[in-house]
PDB file of C-alpha atoms in Angstrom:
ATOM      1  CA  TYR A  26       0.000   0.000   0.000  1.00 32.00           C
ATOM      2  CA  LYS A  27       2.930   2.327   0.400  1.00 37.00           C
ATOM      3  CA  GLY A  28       3.193   5.041  -2.182  1.00 40.00           C
ATOM      4  CA  ARG A  29      -0.379   4.671  -3.347  1.00 38.00           C
ATOM      5  CA  GLU A  30      -2.609   7.613  -2.737  1.00 43.00           C
ATOM      6  CA  HIS A  31      -6.274   8.403  -2.781  1.00 43.00           C
ATOM      7  CA  CYS A  32      -6.657  11.764  -4.489  1.00 46.00           C
ATOM      8  CA  VAL A  33      -9.427  14.283  -4.202  1.00 45.00           C
ATOM      9  CA  PRO A  34      -9.659  16.439  -7.343  1.00 48.00           C
ATOM     10  CA  VAL A  35     -10.411  20.124  -6.819  1.00 47.00           C
ATOM     11  CA  THR A  36     -10.790  22.450  -9.800  1.00 47.00           C
ATOM     12  CA  VAL A  37     -11.022  26.210 -10.124  1.00 45.00           C
ATOM     13  CA  ALA A  38     -12.240  27.344 -13.555  1.00 43.00           C
ATOM     14  CA  ASN A  39     -12.361  30.795 -15.156  1.00 42.00           C
ATOM     15  CA  ALA A  40     -15.582  32.778 -14.822  1.00 42.00           C
ATOM     16  CA  GLY A  41     -18.167  31.860 -17.370  1.00 44.00           C
ATOM     17  CA  SER A  42     -15.758  29.974 -19.625  1.00 42.00           C
ATOM     18  CA  GLY A  43     -16.321  26.476 -18.323  1.00 43.00           C
ATOM     19  CA  GLN A  44     -12.670  25.813 -19.055  1.00 42.00           C
ATOM     20  CA  ASP A  45      -9.974  24.910 -16.619  1.00 43.00           C
ATOM     21  CA  GLY A  46      -8.025  28.046 -15.769  1.00 43.00           C
ATOM     22  CA  GLY A  47      -4.879  26.243 -14.734  1.00 43.00           C
ATOM     23  CA  GLY A  48      -6.211  26.051 -11.198  1.00 45.00           C
ATOM     24  CA  SER A  49      -6.704  22.299 -10.995  1.00 45.00           C
ATOM     25  CA  PHE A  50      -4.935  20.376  -8.337  1.00 43.00           C
ATOM     26  CA  ARG A  51      -5.188  17.005  -6.666  1.00 45.00           C
ATOM     27  CA  LEU A  52      -4.802  16.439  -2.982  1.00 45.00           C
ATOM     28  CA  GLY A  53      -3.262  13.108  -2.149  1.00 45.00           C
ATOM     29  CA  PHE A  54      -3.745  11.178   1.057  1.00 41.00           C
ATOM     30  CA  PRO A  55      -2.311   7.829   2.084  1.00 39.00           C
ATOM     31  CA  ARG A  56      -4.389   4.925   0.855  1.00 39.00           C
ATOM     32  CA  SER A  57      -4.875   3.891   4.467  1.00 38.00           C
ATOM     33  CA  THR A  58      -7.301   6.799   4.914  1.00 36.00           C
ATOM     34  CA  ARG A  59      -9.825   5.228   2.549  1.00 40.00           C
ATOM     35  CA  SER A  60     -12.776   3.699   4.306  1.00 44.00           C
ATOM     36  CA  GLY A  61     -12.576  -0.048   4.697  1.00 44.00           C
ATOM     37  CA  ASP A  62      -8.784  -0.192   4.861  1.00 45.00           C
ATOM     38  CA  TYR A  63      -8.807   0.302   8.628  1.00 45.00           C
ATOM     39  CA  SER A  64     -10.743  -2.815   9.488  1.00 46.00           C
ATOM     40  CA  ARG A  65      -8.587  -5.020   7.265  1.00 46.00           C
ATOM     41  CA  ARG A  66      -5.304  -3.635   8.513  1.00 50.00           C
ATOM     42  CA  GLY A  67      -6.418  -3.271  12.112  1.00 51.00           C
ATOM     43  CA  SER A  68      -4.953   0.216  12.420  1.00 57.00           C
ATOM     44  CA  GLU A  69      -6.481   3.510  13.359  1.00 60.00           C
ATOM     45  CA  PRO A  70      -6.873   6.120  10.622  1.00 66.00           C
ATOM     46  CA  ASP A  71      -4.449   9.011  10.596  1.00 82.00           C
ATOM     47  CA  LYS A  72      -6.453  11.803  12.205  1.00 85.00           C
ATOM     48  CA  GLU A  73      -4.560  14.537  10.365  1.00 81.00           C
ATOM     49  CA  ALA A  74      -5.135  12.844   6.997  1.00 82.00           C
ATOM     50  CA  LEU A  75      -8.845  12.527   7.718  1.00 86.00           C
ATOM     51  CA  ILE A  76      -9.040  16.211   8.635  1.00 85.00           C
ATOM     52  CA  ARG A  77      -7.268  17.134   5.385  1.00 81.00           C
ATOM     53  CA  LEU A  78      -9.594  14.888   3.422  1.00 84.00           C
ATOM     54  CA  GLU A  79     -12.642  16.468   5.066  1.00 87.00           C
ATOM     55  CA  GLN A  80     -11.300  19.969   4.384  1.00 85.00           C
ATOM     56  CA  ALA A  81     -10.627  19.077   0.747  1.00 84.00           C
ATOM     57  CA  SER A  82     -14.175  17.787   0.409  1.00 87.00           C
ATOM     58  CA  THR A  83     -15.494  20.975   2.033  1.00 87.00           C
ATOM     59  CA  LEU A  84     -13.391  23.052  -0.356  1.00 86.00           C
ATOM     60  CA  ASP A  85     -14.844  21.199  -3.336  1.00 87.00           C
ATOM     61  CA  ASP A  86     -18.361  21.884  -1.984  1.00 89.00           C
ATOM     62  CA  LYS A  87     -17.563  25.576  -1.525  1.00 89.00           C
ATOM     63  CA  LEU A  88     -16.304  25.802  -5.109  1.00 89.00           C
ATOM     64  CA  ARG A  89     -19.522  24.181  -6.323  1.00 91.00           C
ATOM     65  CA  ARG A  90     -21.625  26.698  -4.358  1.00 91.00           C
ATOM     66  CA  LEU A  91     -19.498  29.553  -5.723  1.00 89.00           C
ATOM     67  CA  ARG A  92     -20.159  28.473  -9.311  1.00 90.00           C
ATOM     68  CA  GLU A  93     -23.876  27.984  -8.568  1.00 91.00           C
ATOM     69  CA  SER A  94     -24.201  31.512  -7.182  1.00 90.00           C
ATOM     70  CA  GLU A  95     -22.413  32.821 -10.287  1.00 89.00           C
ATOM     71  CA  LEU A  96     -24.838  30.924 -12.516  1.00 91.00           C
ATOM     72  CA  TYR A  97     -27.889  32.177 -10.603  1.00 92.00           C
ATOM     73  CA  TYR A  98     -26.618  35.747 -10.835  1.00 91.00           C
ATOM     74  CA  LEU A  99     -25.987  35.434 -14.573  1.00 87.00           C
ATOM     75  CA  LEU A 100     -29.474  34.036 -15.123  1.00 90.00           C
ATOM     76  CA  GLU A 101     -31.453  36.243 -12.738  1.00 87.00           C
ATOM     77  CA  GLN A 102     -29.326  39.424 -12.403  1.00 87.00           C
ATOM     78  CA  GLN A 103     -30.458  39.829  -8.792  1.00 87.00           C
ATOM     79  CA  ASP A 104     -28.325  41.496  -6.135  1.00 88.00           C
ATOM     80  CA  ARG A 105     -28.953  38.673  -3.656  1.00 92.00           C
ATOM     81  CA  PHE A 106     -27.153  36.228  -5.952  1.00 91.00           C
ATOM     82  CA  ARG A 107     -24.238  38.629  -6.309  1.00 89.00           C
ATOM     83  CA  ALA A 108     -24.072  38.906  -2.511  1.00 92.00           C
ATOM     84  CA  ASP A 109     -24.149  35.091  -2.311  1.00 93.00           C
ATOM     85  CA  TRP A 110     -21.292  34.942  -4.820  1.00 91.00           C
ATOM     86  CA  GLU A 111     -19.197  37.397  -2.807  1.00 92.00           C
ATOM     87  CA  MET A 112     -19.857  35.484   0.433  1.00 92.00           C
ATOM     88  CA  ASN A 113     -19.054  32.155  -1.254  1.00 91.00           C
ATOM     89  CA  MET A 114     -15.849  33.632  -2.696  1.00 91.00           C
ATOM     90  CA  THR A 115     -14.722  34.710   0.767  1.00 91.00           C
ATOM     91  CA  ASP A 116     -15.585  31.272   2.203  1.00 90.00           C
ATOM     92  CA  THR A 117     -13.704  29.492  -0.577  1.00 90.00           C
ATOM     93  CA  VAL A 118     -10.556  31.591  -0.141  1.00 90.00           C
ATOM     94  CA  ALA A 119     -10.678  30.969   3.616  1.00 90.00           C
ATOM     95  CA  ALA A 120     -11.071  27.213   3.029  1.00 88.00           C
ATOM     96  CA  ILE A 121      -8.056  27.182   0.707  1.00 88.00           C
ATOM     97  CA  GLU A 122      -5.960  29.071   3.248  1.00 88.00           C
ATOM     98  CA  THR A 123      -7.057  26.765   6.082  1.00 86.00           C
ATOM     99  CA  LEU A 124      -6.269  23.635   4.108  1.00 85.00           C
ATOM    100  CA  ALA A 125      -2.923  25.054   2.961  1.00 86.00           C
ATOM    101  CA  LEU A 126      -1.879  25.376   6.607  1.00 86.00           C
ATOM    102  CA  ARG A 127      -2.245  21.597   6.990  1.00 82.00           C
ATOM    103  CA  LEU A 128      -0.250  20.732   3.876  1.00 81.00           C
ATOM    104  CA  ASP A 129       3.327  21.124   2.777  1.00 82.00           C
ATOM    105  CA  GLY A 130       5.442  20.785  -0.318  1.00 85.00           C
ATOM    106  CA  ASP A 131       3.787  20.257  -3.668  1.00 86.00           C
ATOM    107  CA  GLN A 132       0.296  19.993  -2.213  1.00 84.00           C
ATOM    108  CA  GLN A 133       0.607  23.356  -0.488  1.00 85.00           C
ATOM    109  CA  GLY A 134       2.067  24.862  -3.662  1.00 87.00           C
ATOM    110  CA  ALA A 135      -0.857  23.477  -5.664  1.00 86.00           C
ATOM    111  CA  LEU A 136      -3.270  25.116  -3.239  1.00 85.00           C
ATOM    112  CA  TYR A 137      -1.519  28.453  -3.563  1.00 87.00           C
ATOM    113  CA  GLU A 138      -1.720  28.112  -7.356  1.00 88.00           C
ATOM    114  CA  ALA A 139      -5.425  27.359  -7.004  1.00 86.00           C
ATOM    115  CA  LYS A 140      -5.827  30.424  -4.802  1.00 87.00           C
ATOM    116  CA  SER A 141      -4.132  32.499  -7.508  1.00 88.00           C
ATOM    117  CA  ALA A 142      -6.487  31.024 -10.131  1.00 88.00           C
ATOM    118  CA  LEU A 143      -9.390  31.846  -7.824  1.00 87.00           C
ATOM    119  CA  GLU A 144      -8.204  35.461  -7.608  1.00 88.00           C
ATOM    120  CA  ASP A 145      -8.044  35.569 -11.430  1.00 90.00           C
ATOM    121  CA  TYR A 146     -11.581  34.199 -11.486  1.00 88.00           C
ATOM    122  CA  ARG A 147     -12.681  36.889  -9.006  1.00 88.00           C
ATOM    123  CA  GLN A 148     -11.170  39.620 -11.194  1.00 90.00           C
ATOM    124  CA  ALA A 149     -12.795  38.221 -14.343  1.00 88.00           C
ATOM    125  CA  PHE A 150     -16.191  38.077 -12.648  1.00 87.00           C
ATOM    126  CA  MET A 151     -15.824  41.601 -11.262  1.00 86.00           C
ATOM    127  CA  GLN A 152     -14.896  42.836 -14.759  1.00 89.00           C
ATOM    128  CA  TYR A 153     -18.001  41.132 -16.079  1.00 86.00           C
ATOM    129  CA  LEU A 154     -20.087  42.874 -13.414  1.00 83.00           C
ATOM    130  CA  GLN A 155     -18.553  46.233 -14.313  1.00 85.00           C
ATOM    131  CA  SER A 156     -19.157  45.741 -18.033  1.00 86.00           C
ATOM    132  CA  HIS A 157     -22.692  44.566 -17.331  1.00 76.00           C
ATOM    133  CA  THR A 158     -23.320  47.629 -15.152  1.00 73.00           C
ATOM    134  CA  SER A 159     -21.882  49.885 -17.854  1.00 77.00           C
ATOM    135  CA  ALA A 160     -24.045  48.206 -20.486  1.00 72.00           C
ATOM    136  CA  ALA A 161     -27.136  48.599 -18.289  1.00 71.00           C
ATOM    137  CA  GLN A 162     -26.317  52.267 -17.709  1.00 74.00           C
ATOM    138  CA  SER A 163     -25.789  52.771 -21.447  1.00 74.00           C
ATOM    139  CA  ALA A 164     -29.084  51.052 -22.185  1.00 71.00           C
ATOM    140  CA  THR A 165     -30.838  53.275 -19.631  1.00 75.00           C
ATOM    141  CA  ALA A 166     -29.260  56.395 -21.135  1.00 73.00           C
ATOM    142  CA  MET A 167     -30.208  55.263 -24.644  1.00 79.00           C
ATOM    143  CA  ASP A 168     -33.767  54.582 -23.491  1.00 75.00           C
ATOM    144  CA  ALA A 169     -34.004  58.032 -21.889  1.00 74.00           C
ATOM    145  CA  SER A 170     -32.625  59.648 -25.052  1.00 73.00           C
ATOM    146  CA  GLY A 171     -35.055  57.653 -27.178  1.00 75.00           C
ATOM    147  CA  GLN A 172     -37.975  58.734 -25.023  1.00 80.00           C
ATOM    148  CA  GLN A 173     -36.812  62.354 -25.201  1.00 80.00           C
ATOM    149  CA  LEU A 174     -36.514  62.094 -28.997  1.00 74.00           C
ATOM    150  CA  SER A 175     -39.982  60.526 -29.235  1.00 79.00           C
ATOM    151  CA  ALA A 176     -41.431  63.332 -27.118  1.00 79.00           C
ATOM    152  CA  LEU A 177     -39.769  65.974 -29.317  1.00 76.00           C
ATOM    153  CA  LEU A 178     -41.007  64.287 -32.497  1.00 78.00           C
ATOM    154  CA  GLU A 179     -44.504  64.076 -31.067  1.00 84.00           C
ATOM    155  CA  LYS A 180     -44.393  67.787 -30.185  1.00 83.00           C
ATOM    156  CA  VAL A 181     -43.159  68.676 -33.690  1.00 81.00           C
ATOM    157  CA  THR A 182     -45.925  66.545 -35.221  1.00 84.00           C
ATOM    158  CA  LEU A 183     -48.570  68.214 -33.048  1.00 84.00           C
ATOM    159  CA  ASP A 184     -47.185  71.662 -33.891  1.00 81.00           C
ATOM    160  CA  GLN A 185     -47.288  70.828 -37.624  1.00 86.00           C
ATOM    161  CA  GLN A 186     -50.830  69.530 -37.363  1.00 86.00           C
ATOM    162  CA  GLN A 187     -51.852  72.705 -35.526  1.00 87.00           C
ATOM    163  CA  ALA A 188     -50.166  74.859 -38.195  1.00 84.00           C
ATOM    164  CA  ILE A 189     -51.971  72.949 -40.959  1.00 86.00           C
ATOM    165  CA  ARG A 190     -55.323  73.440 -39.200  1.00 87.00           C
ATOM    166  CA  GLU A 191     -54.601  77.164 -38.818  1.00 86.00           C
ATOM    167  CA  ASP A 192     -53.591  77.425 -42.520  1.00 84.00           C
ATOM    168  CA  ASN A 193     -56.732  75.580 -43.550  1.00 85.00           C
ATOM    169  CA  LEU A 194     -58.857  77.879 -41.382  1.00 86.00           C
ATOM    170  CA  THR A 195     -57.169  80.993 -42.819  1.00 86.00           C
ATOM    171  CA  ALA A 196     -57.599  79.716 -46.392  1.00 82.00           C
ATOM    172  CA  TYR A 197     -61.207  78.807 -45.742  1.00 82.00           C
ATOM    173  CA  THR A 198     -61.905  82.269 -44.273  1.00 85.00           C
ATOM    174  CA  GLN A 199     -60.200  84.036 -47.195  1.00 84.00           C
ATOM    175  CA  LEU A 200     -62.008  81.957 -49.790  1.00 82.00           C
ATOM    176  CA  GLY A 201     -65.229  82.056 -48.100  1.00 69.00           C
TER     177      GLY A 201
END
């Protein structure tokens, strides 16, 4: 059993792309931490390895909730989903930092790379929010301008109709 590991995959992807942003990493734990191995070998599980495994599983769950809140915001455009996303982002970063404290070497380095990918994801999502806000403001300004233009055209049309009526009345009076 030595040298074999049970790995928990954890992936951080770029916002909205669905592609891996270079933030994938695998957390390895001794095979003896897998359920069922303890009874056969008669040994107690390594408490530290079980804690790391639980934290890795929690981190994966937090990443899933982060992506769900992003999806709900993109679909619904409601502030509550954006607030959920921000809270989930904070929780996910904290989970990465907590797990990194329990690891060393390559595994810790992989977590720090994942944290960097998560920060890139945060920036991409914030840029999306800014562009979306700008687009919404532009649309509002265009709508206001369109309404103002429509009102001016309506006024011009009414003024022309009034002038035509007055011309017709003057012509009718002069002819009549």
